[in-house]
Backbone as a printed PyTorch tensor [residue, N CA C, xyz], in Angstrom:
tensor([[[ 18.2550,   8.3560,  24.4510],
         [ 16.7320,   8.0850,  24.2270],
         [ 16.2370,   8.3570,  23.0620]],

        [[ 16.7820,   8.6390,  22.1700],
         [ 16.6230,   9.0440,  20.5290],
         [ 16.7910,   7.6480,  19.7760]],

        [[ 17.4790,   6.6460,  20.4980],
         [ 17.6320,   5.3520,  19.3480],
         [ 16.3900,   4.5090,  19.9220]],

        [[ 16.1110,   4.7190,  21.0060],
         [ 14.8570,   3.9820,  21.8890],
         [ 13.6880,   4.6800,  20.7130]],

        [[ 13.4250,   5.8750,  20.5180],
         [ 12.7650,   6.0350,  19.4790],
         [ 12.5680,   5.3650,  17.8230]],

        [[ 13.7500,   5.1810,  17.8340],
         [ 14.0160,   4.3530,  16.4870],
         [ 14.1040,   2.9770,  16.6230]],

        [[ 14.0110,   2.3450,  17.9600],
         [ 13.7780,   0.8000,  17.9110],
         [ 12.0460,   0.7180,  18.2360]],

        [[ 11.4040,   1.6690,  18.2160],
         [  9.6690,   1.6190,  18.4990],
         [  9.8380,   1.9560,  17.2140]],

        [[ 10.2790,   2.6770,  15.9960],
         [  9.4940,   3.0860,  14.7030],
         [  9.9060,   1.4430,  14.2400]],

        [[ 10.9300,   1.1460,  14.3260],
         [ 11.6310,  -0.2880,  13.7970],
         [ 10.4020,  -1.1090,  14.0900]],

        [[  9.6930,  -1.7140,  15.3810],
         [  9.0450,  -2.5140,  15.7110],
         [  7.6290,  -2.4680,  14.9660]],

        [[  7.2200,  -1.0060,  15.1010],
         [  5.6510,  -0.7510,  14.0890],
         [  5.8450,  -1.0100,  12.4610]],

        [[  7.1250,  -0.6990,  12.1280],
         [  6.8850,  -1.0070,  10.7340],
         [  7.3280,  -2.5800,  10.6030]],

        [[  8.3340,  -3.0140,  11.4150],
         [  8.5690,  -4.2780,  11.0280],
         [  7.2260,  -5.1990,  11.3010]],

        [[  6.5840,  -5.0390,  12.5940],
         [  5.8350,  -5.9370,  13.3420],
         [  4.3160,  -5.6290,  13.0330]],

        [[  3.6810,  -4.2920,  13.7890],
         [  2.8590,  -3.7750,  13.7760],
         [  1.7120,  -3.7880,  12.5440]],

        [[  2.6840,  -2.7940,  11.6140],
         [  2.0470,  -2.5240,  10.1820],
         [  2.1270,  -3.7870,   9.2220]],

        [[  2.9350,  -4.6060,   9.2430],
         [  2.8820,  -5.5070,   8.5150],
         [  1.9800,  -6.6870,   8.9260]],

        [[  1.4140,  -6.4700,   7.2750],
         [  0.0170,  -7.7540,   7.1020],
         [  0.6510,  -9.1300,   7.1040]],

        [[  0.0060, -10.2570,   7.5650],
         [ -0.2800, -11.2350,   7.3120],
         [  0.3820, -11.5690,   6.0900]],

        [[ -0.0740, -11.2820,   4.9030],
         [  0.0430, -11.5030,   3.6300],
         [  1.6250, -10.7810,   3.2720]],

        [[  2.2430,  -9.9090,   3.7690],
         [  3.2040,  -9.7310,   3.6920],
         [  3.8790, -10.4890,   4.1620]],

        [[  3.7290, -10.9760,   5.2990],
         [  4.9220, -11.7980,   6.2520],
         [  5.1330, -13.2260,   5.8740]],

        [[  3.4860, -13.6030,   4.9080],
         [  4.1270, -15.0070,   4.2490],
         [  4.2920, -15.0280,   3.1310]],

        [[  4.2970, -13.6700,   2.4210],
         [  4.7990, -13.3040,   0.7510],
         [  5.9560, -13.2280,   0.5740]],

        [[  6.6850, -12.4290,   1.2360],
         [  7.4810, -11.5780,   1.0390],
         [  8.7490, -12.8570,   1.0040]],

        [[  8.9550, -13.7670,   1.7720],
         [  9.2050, -15.1550,   1.2440],
         [  9.5700, -15.7770,  -0.2990]],

        [[  8.7260, -15.3590,  -1.1100],
         [  8.5620, -15.9620,  -2.2760],
         [  8.1630, -15.1400,  -3.4110]],

        [[  7.7670, -13.6730,  -3.1330],
         [  7.0620, -12.6830,  -3.9350],
         [  8.0410, -11.2440,  -3.6950]],

        [[  8.6310, -10.9290,  -4.9250],
         [  9.4190,  -9.5920,  -4.2930],
         [  7.8740,  -8.6970,  -4.2740]],

        [[  6.7360,  -8.7930,  -4.9030],
         [  5.9040,  -7.3840,  -4.5200],
         [  5.4040,  -7.3400,  -3.1140]],

        [[  5.3530,  -8.2650,  -2.3070],
         [  4.8330,  -8.6730,  -0.9780],
         [  5.9930,  -8.1890,  -0.1670]],

        [[  7.1570,  -8.4850,  -0.2470],
         [  8.6630,  -7.5310,   0.2950],
         [  8.7940,  -6.4730,   0.0110]],

        [[  8.6110,  -5.9700,  -1.1770],
         [  8.5700,  -4.7720,  -1.5740],
         [  7.4830,  -3.6290,  -0.7420]],

        [[  6.5540,  -4.2100,  -0.5480],
         [  4.9390,  -3.5890,   0.1060],
         [  5.7790,  -3.4540,   1.5430]],

        [[  6.1640,  -4.5190,   2.1430],
         [  6.7100,  -4.8980,   3.6910],
         [  8.0940,  -3.7450,   3.7810]],

        [[  8.8720,  -3.7760,   3.1290],
         [  9.7830,  -2.9170,   3.1540],
         [  9.4970,  -1.4480,   2.6810]],

        [[  8.2980,  -1.0920,   2.0450],
         [  8.1090,   0.4650,   1.6490],
         [  7.4500,   0.7040,   3.0200]],

        [[  6.4660,  -0.4920,   3.5230],
         [  6.0730,   0.2110,   4.8490],
         [  6.8370,   0.5750,   5.7930]],

        [[  7.4600,  -0.8820,   6.0930],
         [  8.8870,  -0.3540,   7.1440],
         [ 10.0630,   1.1690,   6.9700]],

        [[ 10.2100,   1.5850,   5.7460],
         [ 10.6720,   2.5940,   5.4980],
         [  9.9780,   4.0110,   5.3590]],

        [[  8.5230,   3.4520,   5.4720],
         [  7.8740,   5.2280,   5.7060],
         [  7.6050,   5.4410,   6.9220]],

        [[  7.1940,   4.2790,   7.7210],
         [  7.1310,   4.6550,   9.3760],
         [  8.8270,   4.8000,   9.8690]],

        [[  9.7010,   4.3810,   9.3270],
         [ 11.2290,   5.1280,   9.7170],
         [ 11.5580,   6.2830,   9.1870]],

        [[ 10.8240,   6.4800,   7.8430],
         [ 11.2270,   7.8910,   7.6610],
         [ 10.2530,   9.0450,   8.6900]],

        [[  9.2460,   8.8420,   8.2670],
         [  8.3170,   9.9070,   9.7570],
         [  9.1470,   9.9020,  11.3570]],

        [[  9.6020,   8.6290,  11.5720],
         [ 10.2550,   8.7020,  12.9460],
         [ 11.6120,   9.5440,  12.8480]],

        [[ 12.5300,   9.4180,  11.7940],
         [ 13.9440,  10.5140,  11.3650],
         [ 13.1540,  11.4110,  11.0560]],

        [[ 12.5900,  11.5650,  10.7160],
         [ 11.9900,  13.4830,  10.3580],
         [ 11.8180,  14.1040,  11.8520]],

        [[ 11.2890,  13.3520,  12.5180],
         [ 10.9660,  13.9550,  13.7390],
         [ 12.5060,  14.1130,  14.8730]],

        [[ 13.1490,  13.3430,  14.2550],
         [ 14.7170,  13.3020,  15.0900],
         [ 15.5990,  14.0690,  14.7990]],

        [[ 15.6290,  13.8110,  13.4270],
         [ 17.0960,  14.1740,  12.6860],
         [ 16.8790,  15.5380,  11.6860]],

        [[ 17.8830,  16.1290,  11.2860],
         [ 17.7010,  16.9100,  10.2990],
         [ 17.3320,  16.6160,   9.2160]],

        [[ 16.9070,  16.9970,   8.2470],
         [ 16.2640,  16.6830,   7.2630],
         [ 17.3360,  15.5910,   6.5140]],

        [[ 18.6790,  16.5840,   6.1110],
         [ 19.1980,  15.5290,   5.6930],
         [ 20.0330,  14.7020,   6.1190]],

        [[ 20.0690,  14.0390,   7.1900],
         [ 20.5200,  13.2770,   8.2560],
         [ 19.0280,  12.1870,   8.1520]],

        [[ 17.9840,  12.3470,   7.9530],
         [ 16.8230,  11.8510,   8.1730],
         [ 16.6420,  11.1300,   6.7630]],

        [[ 17.3470,  11.8230,   5.9640],
         [ 16.7900,  11.5010,   4.1110],
         [ 17.9610,  10.4440,   4.2430]],

        [[ 19.0300,  10.8170,   4.4010],
         [ 20.0600,   9.3810,   4.6840],
         [ 19.9710,   8.1260,   5.2470]],

        [[ 19.7740,   8.2840,   6.2660],
         [ 19.1940,   7.5960,   7.7910],
         [ 18.2140,   6.4560,   7.2270]],

        [[ 17.0120,   7.1340,   6.6800],
         [ 16.1010,   5.9900,   6.5020],
         [ 16.1870,   5.2970,   5.3300]],

        [[ 16.5910,   5.7440,   3.9500],
         [ 17.1760,   5.3470,   2.8900],
         [ 18.1280,   4.2590,   2.8530]],

        [[ 19.0150,   4.6170,   3.8420],
         [ 20.2810,   3.1970,   3.9170],
         [ 19.4520,   2.2810,   4.5640]],

        [[ 19.0400,   2.7840,   5.7050],
         [ 17.9710,   1.4600,   6.7710],
         [ 17.5540,   0.8090,   5.9550]],

        [[ 16.0560,   1.3140,   4.7570],
         [ 15.2780,   0.8040,   4.0260],
         [ 15.7240,  -0.3720,   2.9820]],

        [[ 16.6220,   0.1890,   2.3140],
         [ 17.6410,  -0.6880,   1.7460],
         [ 17.9710,  -1.9270,   2.2670]],

        [[ 18.7760,  -1.5610,   3.5720],
         [ 19.8870,  -3.0200,   4.0630],
         [ 18.3030,  -4.0020,   4.5570]],

        [[ 17.0850,  -3.3200,   5.0960],
         [ 16.0920,  -3.9050,   5.4140],
         [ 15.8940,  -4.7720,   4.6550]],

        [[ 15.5610,  -4.1150,   3.3970],
         [ 14.9710,  -5.0980,   2.3980],
         [ 16.0670,  -6.4780,   1.7660]],

        [[ 17.4330,  -5.9990,   1.8780],
         [ 18.1240,  -6.8700,   1.7460],
         [ 18.4450,  -8.3570,   2.6750]],

        [[ 18.1080,  -7.5970,   3.9530],
         [ 18.0140,  -8.6120,   5.1820],
         [ 16.7760,  -9.5850,   4.9290]],

        [[ 15.7880,  -8.9220,   4.5990],
         [ 14.5010,  -9.8470,   4.6440],
         [ 14.5810, -10.6610,   3.4870]],

        [[ 15.6250, -10.0520,   2.0350],
         [ 15.1870, -11.0680,   1.3030],
         [ 15.9310, -12.3590,   1.4300]],

        [[ 16.5950, -12.2860,   1.7650],
         [ 17.4740, -13.4560,   2.6850],
         [ 17.0300, -14.3880,   3.7710]],

        [[ 16.4330, -13.6070,   4.8660],
         [ 16.0840, -14.4050,   6.0030],
         [ 15.0140, -14.9400,   5.8880]],

        [[ 14.2160, -14.2730,   5.0730],
         [ 12.4570, -14.5550,   4.9700],
         [ 12.6310, -15.9140,   3.8770]],

        [[ 13.1030, -16.0080,   3.4360],
         [ 13.2300, -17.1680,   2.4700],
         [ 13.9600, -18.4900,   3.2370]],

        [[ 14.8480, -17.8950,   4.0020],
         [ 15.1620, -19.0170,   4.6980],
         [ 14.2090, -19.4350,   5.8930]],

        [[ 13.4410, -18.7210,   6.8380],
         [ 12.9320, -18.9710,   7.6190],
         [ 11.6450, -19.5950,   6.7850]],

        [[ 10.9790, -19.3410,   5.8600],
         [ 10.2520, -20.2160,   5.2380],
         [ 10.3940, -21.3720,   5.0200]],

        [[ 11.5370, -22.3510,   4.9240],
         [ 11.7510, -23.2210,   4.5220],
         [ 11.5060, -24.0370,   6.0220]],

        [[ 11.7210, -23.6270,   7.4620],
         [ 11.7790, -23.8420,   8.8420],
         [ 10.6170, -23.7810,   9.4620]],

        [[  9.2900, -23.5380,   8.4900],
         [  8.6510, -22.9120,   9.6120],
         [  7.7100, -24.0660,  10.5050]],

        [[  7.8590, -25.2960,   9.8020],
         [  7.1900, -26.2490,  11.0510],
         [  8.3060, -26.3260,  11.8080]],

        [[  9.5110, -26.2530,  11.7010],
         [ 10.3620, -26.3070,  12.6750],
         [ 11.0010, -25.5000,  13.8880]],

        [[ 10.4160, -24.9960,  14.7650],
         [ 10.0440, -23.7980,  15.6740],
         [ 11.5220, -23.8260,  15.8530]],

        [[ 12.4990, -25.1240,  16.6070],
         [ 13.6920, -24.8560,  16.8620],
         [ 14.9010, -24.2270,  15.8260]],

        [[ 14.2580, -24.3280,  14.7890],
         [ 15.1800, -23.6100,  13.3630],
         [ 14.2600, -22.4400,  13.2510]],

        [[ 13.4810, -22.2420,  13.2430],
         [ 12.5780, -21.2040,  12.4270],
         [ 13.0960, -20.1520,  13.6050]],

        [[ 12.7580, -20.1700,  14.7890],
         [ 12.9370, -18.8580,  15.7430],
         [ 13.9920, -18.3160,  16.0640]],

        [[ 15.2800, -19.6760,  15.8420],
         [ 16.5060, -18.7070,  15.8720],
         [ 16.8050, -17.6910,  14.5150]],

        [[ 16.0800, -18.2200,  13.3590],
         [ 16.2820, -17.2060,  12.6330],
         [ 15.4240, -15.9790,  12.4640]],

        [[ 14.5370, -16.1710,  12.8630],
         [ 14.0970, -14.6370,  13.0800],
         [ 14.7100, -13.9570,  14.0920]],

        [[ 15.1000, -14.8960,  15.5870],
         [ 16.0910, -13.6480,  16.0220],
         [ 17.4120, -13.4920,  15.3730]],

        [[ 17.5660, -14.2540,  14.4340],
         [ 19.1810, -13.4760,  13.9900],
         [ 19.1630, -12.3360,  12.7040]],

        [[ 17.3500, -12.7770,  12.5060],
         [ 16.9740, -11.4720,  11.0560],
         [ 16.7720, -10.3810,  12.3040]],

        [[ 16.2010, -10.1160,  13.3140],
         [ 16.2180,  -9.0440,  14.3060],
         [ 17.5740,  -8.6390,  14.6800]],

        [[ 18.7890,  -9.3750,  14.9540],
         [ 19.8360,  -9.0110,  15.4510],
         [ 20.4560,  -8.1270,  14.2050]],

        [[ 20.6940,  -8.7580,  13.4960],
         [ 21.1290,  -7.9750,  12.1310],
         [ 20.2550,  -6.5990,  11.7870]],

        [[ 18.8900,  -6.6280,  11.9780],
         [ 17.8420,  -5.3810,  11.7510],
         [ 18.5760,  -4.5510,  13.3370]],

        [[ 19.0370,  -4.8240,  14.3020],
         [ 19.1950,  -3.8110,  15.2170],
         [ 20.7620,  -3.4950,  15.1910]],

        [[ 21.9740,  -4.1480,  14.6290],
         [ 22.9300,  -3.8810,  14.6060],
         [ 23.0370,  -2.7200,  13.5290]],

        [[ 22.2560,  -2.8960,  12.5800],
         [ 21.9800,  -1.7680,  11.3130],
         [ 21.8080,  -0.8500,  11.8880]],

        [[ 20.7800,  -0.7980,  12.4680],
         [ 19.8800,   0.4850,  12.6610],
         [ 21.4950,   1.3150,  13.8190]],

        [[ 21.6360,   0.5850,  14.7100],
         [ 22.6640,   1.3610,  15.5090],
         [ 23.8830,   1.5940,  14.9020]],

        [[ 24.4840,   1.0160,  13.8440],
         [ 25.2740,   1.5660,  13.4220],
         [ 25.0960,   2.7720,  12.4560]],

        [[ 24.0670,   2.7340,  11.8050],
         [ 23.3090,   3.6200,  11.0590],
         [ 23.0770,   5.0140,  11.7320]],

        [[ 22.6620,   4.6940,  13.1170],
         [ 22.6170,   5.6870,  14.3010],
         [ 23.4670,   6.2500,  14.4460]],

        [[ 24.4240,   5.7100,  14.6500],
         [ 25.8910,   6.3930,  15.3250],
         [ 26.9990,   6.8640,  14.3070]],

        [[ 26.6090,   6.5190,  13.0030],
         [ 27.1430,   7.1270,  11.6510],
         [ 26.5700,   7.7490,  10.9800]],

        [[ 25.0610,   8.2740,  11.2150],
         [ 24.0940,   8.8830,  10.6940],
         [ 24.6360,  10.3620,   9.7750]],

        [[ 25.3700,  11.3530,  10.6230],
         [ 25.9630,  12.4160,  10.1170],
         [ 26.8610,  12.0690,   8.7910]],

        [[ 27.0910,  10.8740,   8.6550],
         [ 28.0320,  10.4010,   7.7450],
         [ 27.0140,   9.8690,   6.4210]],

        [[ 26.0230,   9.5350,   6.3170],
         [ 24.8290,   9.7330,   5.7390],
         [ 24.2950,  10.5070,   4.9350]],

        [[ 24.7710,  11.5450,   4.9920],
         [ 24.0600,  13.1500,   4.2260],
         [ 25.0250,  12.7260,   2.6270]],

        [[ 23.5220,  12.6410,   1.3050],
         [ 24.2460,  12.6740,   0.6910],
         [ 24.6850,  13.8300,  -0.5910]],

        [[ 23.5080,  14.6950,   0.0720],
         [ 23.8540,  16.1860,  -0.6060],
         [ 24.0900,  17.0480,   0.3550]]])
């Protein structure tokens, strides 16, 4: 059940709280990408604090925030090149989400090893 809450937090941070400017701008502007990643990470941080002990929550949200930013840096640049070709654009978005889901799952499973202090 805890992982379901992580997935809900992911959806809220990655979609519900992402503005159109973030969505369009993150592919070519690091400021928009940073705002998106910061928003996503903030949502994940709040959820993590509700689910995990503080030391685990900090490691979990930090690693996921960093990996989310790296993933979006590449996938947003790639998807922006194919916005007018749905046959390529949507599989790229799906691949982006697959990477995010795998990242969330693995960090959830190994969350106790993500304690930095």
